């Protein structure tokens, strides 16, 4: 049995046909499904059920999906995948900056959604206090601030290391440009500083011997940010 099998998933969507589709399909993948149709009930269910993951529609009656996201994030770090018809880049960034772990746009493929669910659950399982992060041939020692690839040390600048640490510590999650700027450079930055990210990510990819068209480690989420890939 994998770590994801038997996980409790709370589905929050006001469309009965979507809830039915998700329930039938996800139960077939050995997930335990709970469901509700509005934002107020979602907050209550999240506190009662203690789900391992929440699938959250943004366009809900009553309390909005964004408000649900903010309320749940006040007391829980449960993985939240936003599932919505809103396609604007600004909506995706707002949801991710608000604490969502991932974003899937309707109409969606069930295969893709199941894969995103498994990645989110694996990220939680991998999140530990271990001082050394391992991703295949790459190791990141958080205590010694040392990085090795294929058993050989990689020399990184302090900024390159800080960027890698943020991405690797959140492997599987999308980290927005704003989040990365804040965590690496602190509060002294502007939204226009995103060009720094492209430069430093480019340097980091070269040192990780990575082909950006076929990333092993750092995947670009166009217009939004970056995702450090979990290794099988």
Coordinates of C-alpha atoms in Angstrom, one line a residue:
X1 CA 0.0 0.0 0.0
X2 CA 1.3 3.5 -0.9
X3 CA 1.4 6.4 1.6
X4 CA -1.5 8.0 -0.3
X5 CA -3.9 5.1 -0.2
X6 CA -6.6 5.5 2.4
X7 CA -6.0 9.2 2.7
X8 CA -9.0 11.3 3.7
X9 CA -9.9 13.9 1.1
X10 CA -12.4 16.7 1.6
X11 CA -14.0 17.8 -1.7
X12 CA -15.5 21.3 -1.6
X13 CA -17.6 22.1 -4.7
X14 CA -21.1 23.5 -5.2
X15 CA -21.6 21.4 -8.4
X16 CA -23.2 18.0 -7.6
X17 CA -21.9 16.4 -10.8
X18 CA -18.3 17.5 -10.0
X19 CA -18.6 16.1 -6.5
X20 CA -20.0 12.8 -7.8
X21 CA -17.3 12.5 -10.4
X22 CA -14.5 13.1 -7.9
X23 CA -16.1 10.8 -5.3
X24 CA -16.5 7.9 -7.6
X25 CA -13.0 8.3 -9.2
X26 CA -11.1 9.0 -6.1
X27 CA -12.7 6.1 -4.1
X28 CA -11.6 3.9 -7.0
X29 CA -8.1 5.0 -6.1
X30 CA -8.6 3.9 -2.4
X31 CA -9.1 7.5 -1.1
X32 CA -11.7 8.1 1.6
X33 CA -14.0 11.0 0.4
X34 CA -15.9 13.6 2.4
X35 CA -17.8 16.3 0.6
X36 CA -19.6 19.6 1.1
X37 CA -21.1 22.3 -1.2
X38 CA -20.4 25.6 0.5
X39 CA -17.7 27.6 2.2
X40 CA -19.1 27.8 5.7
X41 CA -19.6 24.0 5.8
X42 CA -16.1 23.5 4.4
X43 CA -14.5 25.2 7.4
X44 CA -16.6 23.2 9.8
X45 CA -15.9 19.9 8.0
X46 CA -12.1 20.6 7.8
X47 CA -12.0 21.0 11.6
X48 CA -14.2 17.8 12.2
X49 CA -12.9 15.4 9.6
X50 CA -9.2 16.5 9.8
X51 CA -8.6 15.6 6.1
X52 CA -5.2 14.6 4.7
X53 CA -6.0 16.9 1.7
X54 CA -8.6 19.3 0.6
X55 CA -9.8 19.9 -3.0
X56 CA -11.3 23.4 -3.0
X57 CA -13.4 25.2 -5.5
X58 CA -13.0 29.0 -5.4
X59 CA -16.5 29.9 -6.7
X60 CA -18.6 28.8 -3.7
X61 CA -21.9 30.1 -2.4
X62 CA -21.7 32.0 1.0
X63 CA -18.1 32.1 2.1
X64 CA -15.8 32.3 -0.9
X65 CA -13.1 29.6 -1.7
X66 CA -10.4 32.2 -1.0
X67 CA -11.9 33.0 2.4
X68 CA -12.1 29.2 3.2
X69 CA -8.4 29.0 2.2
X70 CA -7.4 31.8 4.6
X71 CA -9.6 30.5 7.4
X72 CA -8.1 26.9 7.2
X73 CA -4.6 28.3 6.9
X74 CA -5.1 30.0 10.3
X75 CA -4.8 26.7 12.1
X76 CA -3.8 24.0 9.6
X77 CA -1.2 23.2 7.0
X78 CA -3.2 20.5 5.3
X79 CA -2.4 20.3 1.6
X80 CA -5.0 22.3 -0.4
X81 CA -5.5 21.8 -4.2
X82 CA -7.6 24.6 -5.7
X83 CA -9.9 23.3 -8.4
X84 CA -11.7 26.1 -10.3
X85 CA -13.0 27.5 -13.6
X86 CA -11.0 30.7 -13.0
X87 CA -8.1 30.6 -15.5
X88 CA -6.5 34.1 -14.9
X89 CA -2.9 34.1 -13.9
X90 CA -3.8 36.6 -11.2
X91 CA -6.3 34.1 -9.6
X92 CA -3.7 31.3 -9.6
X93 CA -1.1 33.6 -8.0
X94 CA -3.6 34.9 -5.4
X95 CA -4.6 31.3 -4.4
X96 CA -1.0 30.1 -4.2
X97 CA 0.2 33.2 -2.2
X98 CA -2.9 32.6 0.0
X99 CA -1.6 29.2 1.0
X100 CA -2.8 26.7 -1.7
X101 CA -0.4 23.9 -2.6
X102 CA -1.5 23.5 -6.2
X103 CA -4.0 24.7 -8.7
X104 CA -6.0 22.7 -11.3
X105 CA -8.3 24.5 -13.8
X106 CA -11.7 23.1 -14.9
X107 CA -12.2 21.3 -17.2
X108 CA -9.6 18.9 -15.9
X109 CA -8.3 15.5 -16.5
X110 CA -8.8 13.0 -13.6
X111 CA -5.4 11.5 -14.3
X112 CA -3.7 14.8 -13.8
X113 CA -5.7 15.6 -10.7
X114 CA -4.9 12.2 -9.1
X115 CA -1.2 12.7 -9.9
X116 CA -1.3 16.2 -8.3
X117 CA -3.0 14.7 -5.2
X118 CA -0.3 12.0 -4.9
X119 CA 2.5 14.6 -5.2
X120 CA 0.9 16.8 -2.5
X121 CA 0.5 13.8 -0.1
X122 CA 4.1 12.8 -0.8
X123 CA 5.3 16.3 0.0
X124 CA 3.6 16.0 3.4
X125 CA 5.1 12.6 4.0
X126 CA 8.6 13.9 3.0
X127 CA 8.3 17.0 5.2
X128 CA 10.4 16.1 8.3
X129 CA 13.0 17.7 10.5
X130 CA 15.7 15.7 8.8
X131 CA 18.8 17.9 8.3
X132 CA 19.6 16.4 4.9
X133 CA 17.2 16.5 2.0
X134 CA 17.8 13.8 -0.7
X135 CA 16.4 13.9 -4.2
X136 CA 17.9 11.1 -6.2
X137 CA 21.6 12.0 -6.9
X138 CA 21.2 15.4 -5.2
X139 CA 21.6 16.0 -1.4
X140 CA 21.1 19.3 0.4
X141 CA 22.6 19.4 3.9
X142 CA 20.6 22.1 5.8
X143 CA 23.0 22.2 8.8
X144 CA 26.3 22.4 6.9
X145 CA 24.8 24.4 4.0
X146 CA 26.4 21.9 1.6
X147 CA 25.1 20.5 -1.6
X148 CA 26.3 17.5 -3.5
X149 CA 25.3 16.1 -6.9
X150 CA 26.4 12.6 -7.9
X151 CA 28.5 12.5 -4.7
X152 CA 30.5 15.6 -5.7
X153 CA 30.2 19.0 -3.9
X154 CA 28.6 21.9 -5.7
X155 CA 29.8 25.4 -4.9
X156 CA 26.8 27.7 -4.6
X157 CA 26.7 31.4 -3.8
X158 CA 24.7 32.3 -0.6
X159 CA 21.8 33.5 -2.7
X160 CA 21.8 30.4 -4.9
X161 CA 21.9 28.2 -1.8
X162 CA 19.0 30.1 -0.1
X163 CA 17.0 29.7 -3.3
X164 CA 17.7 26.0 -3.5
X165 CA 16.8 25.6 0.2
X166 CA 13.4 27.2 -0.2
X167 CA 12.6 25.2 -3.3
X168 CA 13.9 21.8 -2.1
X169 CA 12.2 22.3 1.4
X170 CA 8.9 22.7 -0.4
X171 CA 9.4 20.0 -3.0
X172 CA 6.3 19.2 -5.0
X173 CA 4.7 22.6 -4.3
X174 CA 4.5 25.6 -6.5
X175 CA 6.5 28.5 -5.0
X176 CA 5.3 31.8 -6.5
X177 CA 7.8 34.5 -7.6
X178 CA 6.6 36.7 -4.7
X179 CA 7.1 33.9 -2.1
X180 CA 10.6 33.2 -3.4
X181 CA 11.5 36.9 -3.4
X182 CA 10.3 37.3 0.1
X183 CA 12.0 34.2 1.5
X184 CA 15.3 34.7 -0.3
X185 CA 15.7 38.5 -0.4
X186 CA 13.4 39.4 2.5
X187 CA 11.0 42.4 2.4
X188 CA 13.3 44.6 0.3
X189 CA 12.1 43.8 -3.2
X190 CA 9.5 44.8 -5.7
X191 CA 7.4 42.7 -8.1
X192 CA 9.6 43.9 -11.0
X193 CA 12.5 42.1 -9.3
X194 CA 11.3 38.8 -10.8
X195 CA 14.1 39.1 -13.4
X196 CA 16.5 38.3 -10.5
X197 CA 14.8 35.0 -10.1
X198 CA 15.3 34.0 -13.7
X199 CA 19.0 34.9 -13.5
X200 CA 19.6 33.0 -10.3
X201 CA 17.5 30.0 -11.4
X202 CA 19.5 29.9 -14.6
X203 CA 22.7 29.8 -12.6
X204 CA 21.3 27.1 -10.3
X205 CA 20.3 25.0 -13.2
X206 CA 23.7 25.1 -14.7
X207 CA 25.3 24.0 -11.5
X208 CA 22.8 21.2 -11.1
X209 CA 23.7 20.2 -14.7
X210 CA 20.0 20.6 -15.7
X211 CA 18.4 20.9 -19.1
X212 CA 15.6 23.4 -18.5
X213 CA 13.6 21.8 -21.4
X214 CA 13.7 18.5 -19.5
X215 CA 14.0 19.5 -15.8
X216 CA 15.0 16.9 -13.2
X217 CA 14.8 19.3 -10.3
X218 CA 13.5 22.8 -11.0
X219 CA 10.3 23.1 -13.1
X220 CA 9.1 26.6 -14.3
X221 CA 5.4 27.3 -13.8
X222 CA 5.1 30.1 -16.5
X223 CA 4.1 33.5 -15.1
X224 CA 3.7 32.0 -11.6
X225 CA 6.9 30.6 -10.2
X226 CA 8.8 27.4 -9.8
X227 CA 8.2 23.8 -8.5
X228 CA 11.0 21.6 -7.2
X229 CA 10.3 18.1 -8.4
X230 CA 9.9 15.2 -6.0
X231 CA 12.0 12.2 -7.2
X232 CA 10.6 8.7 -7.6

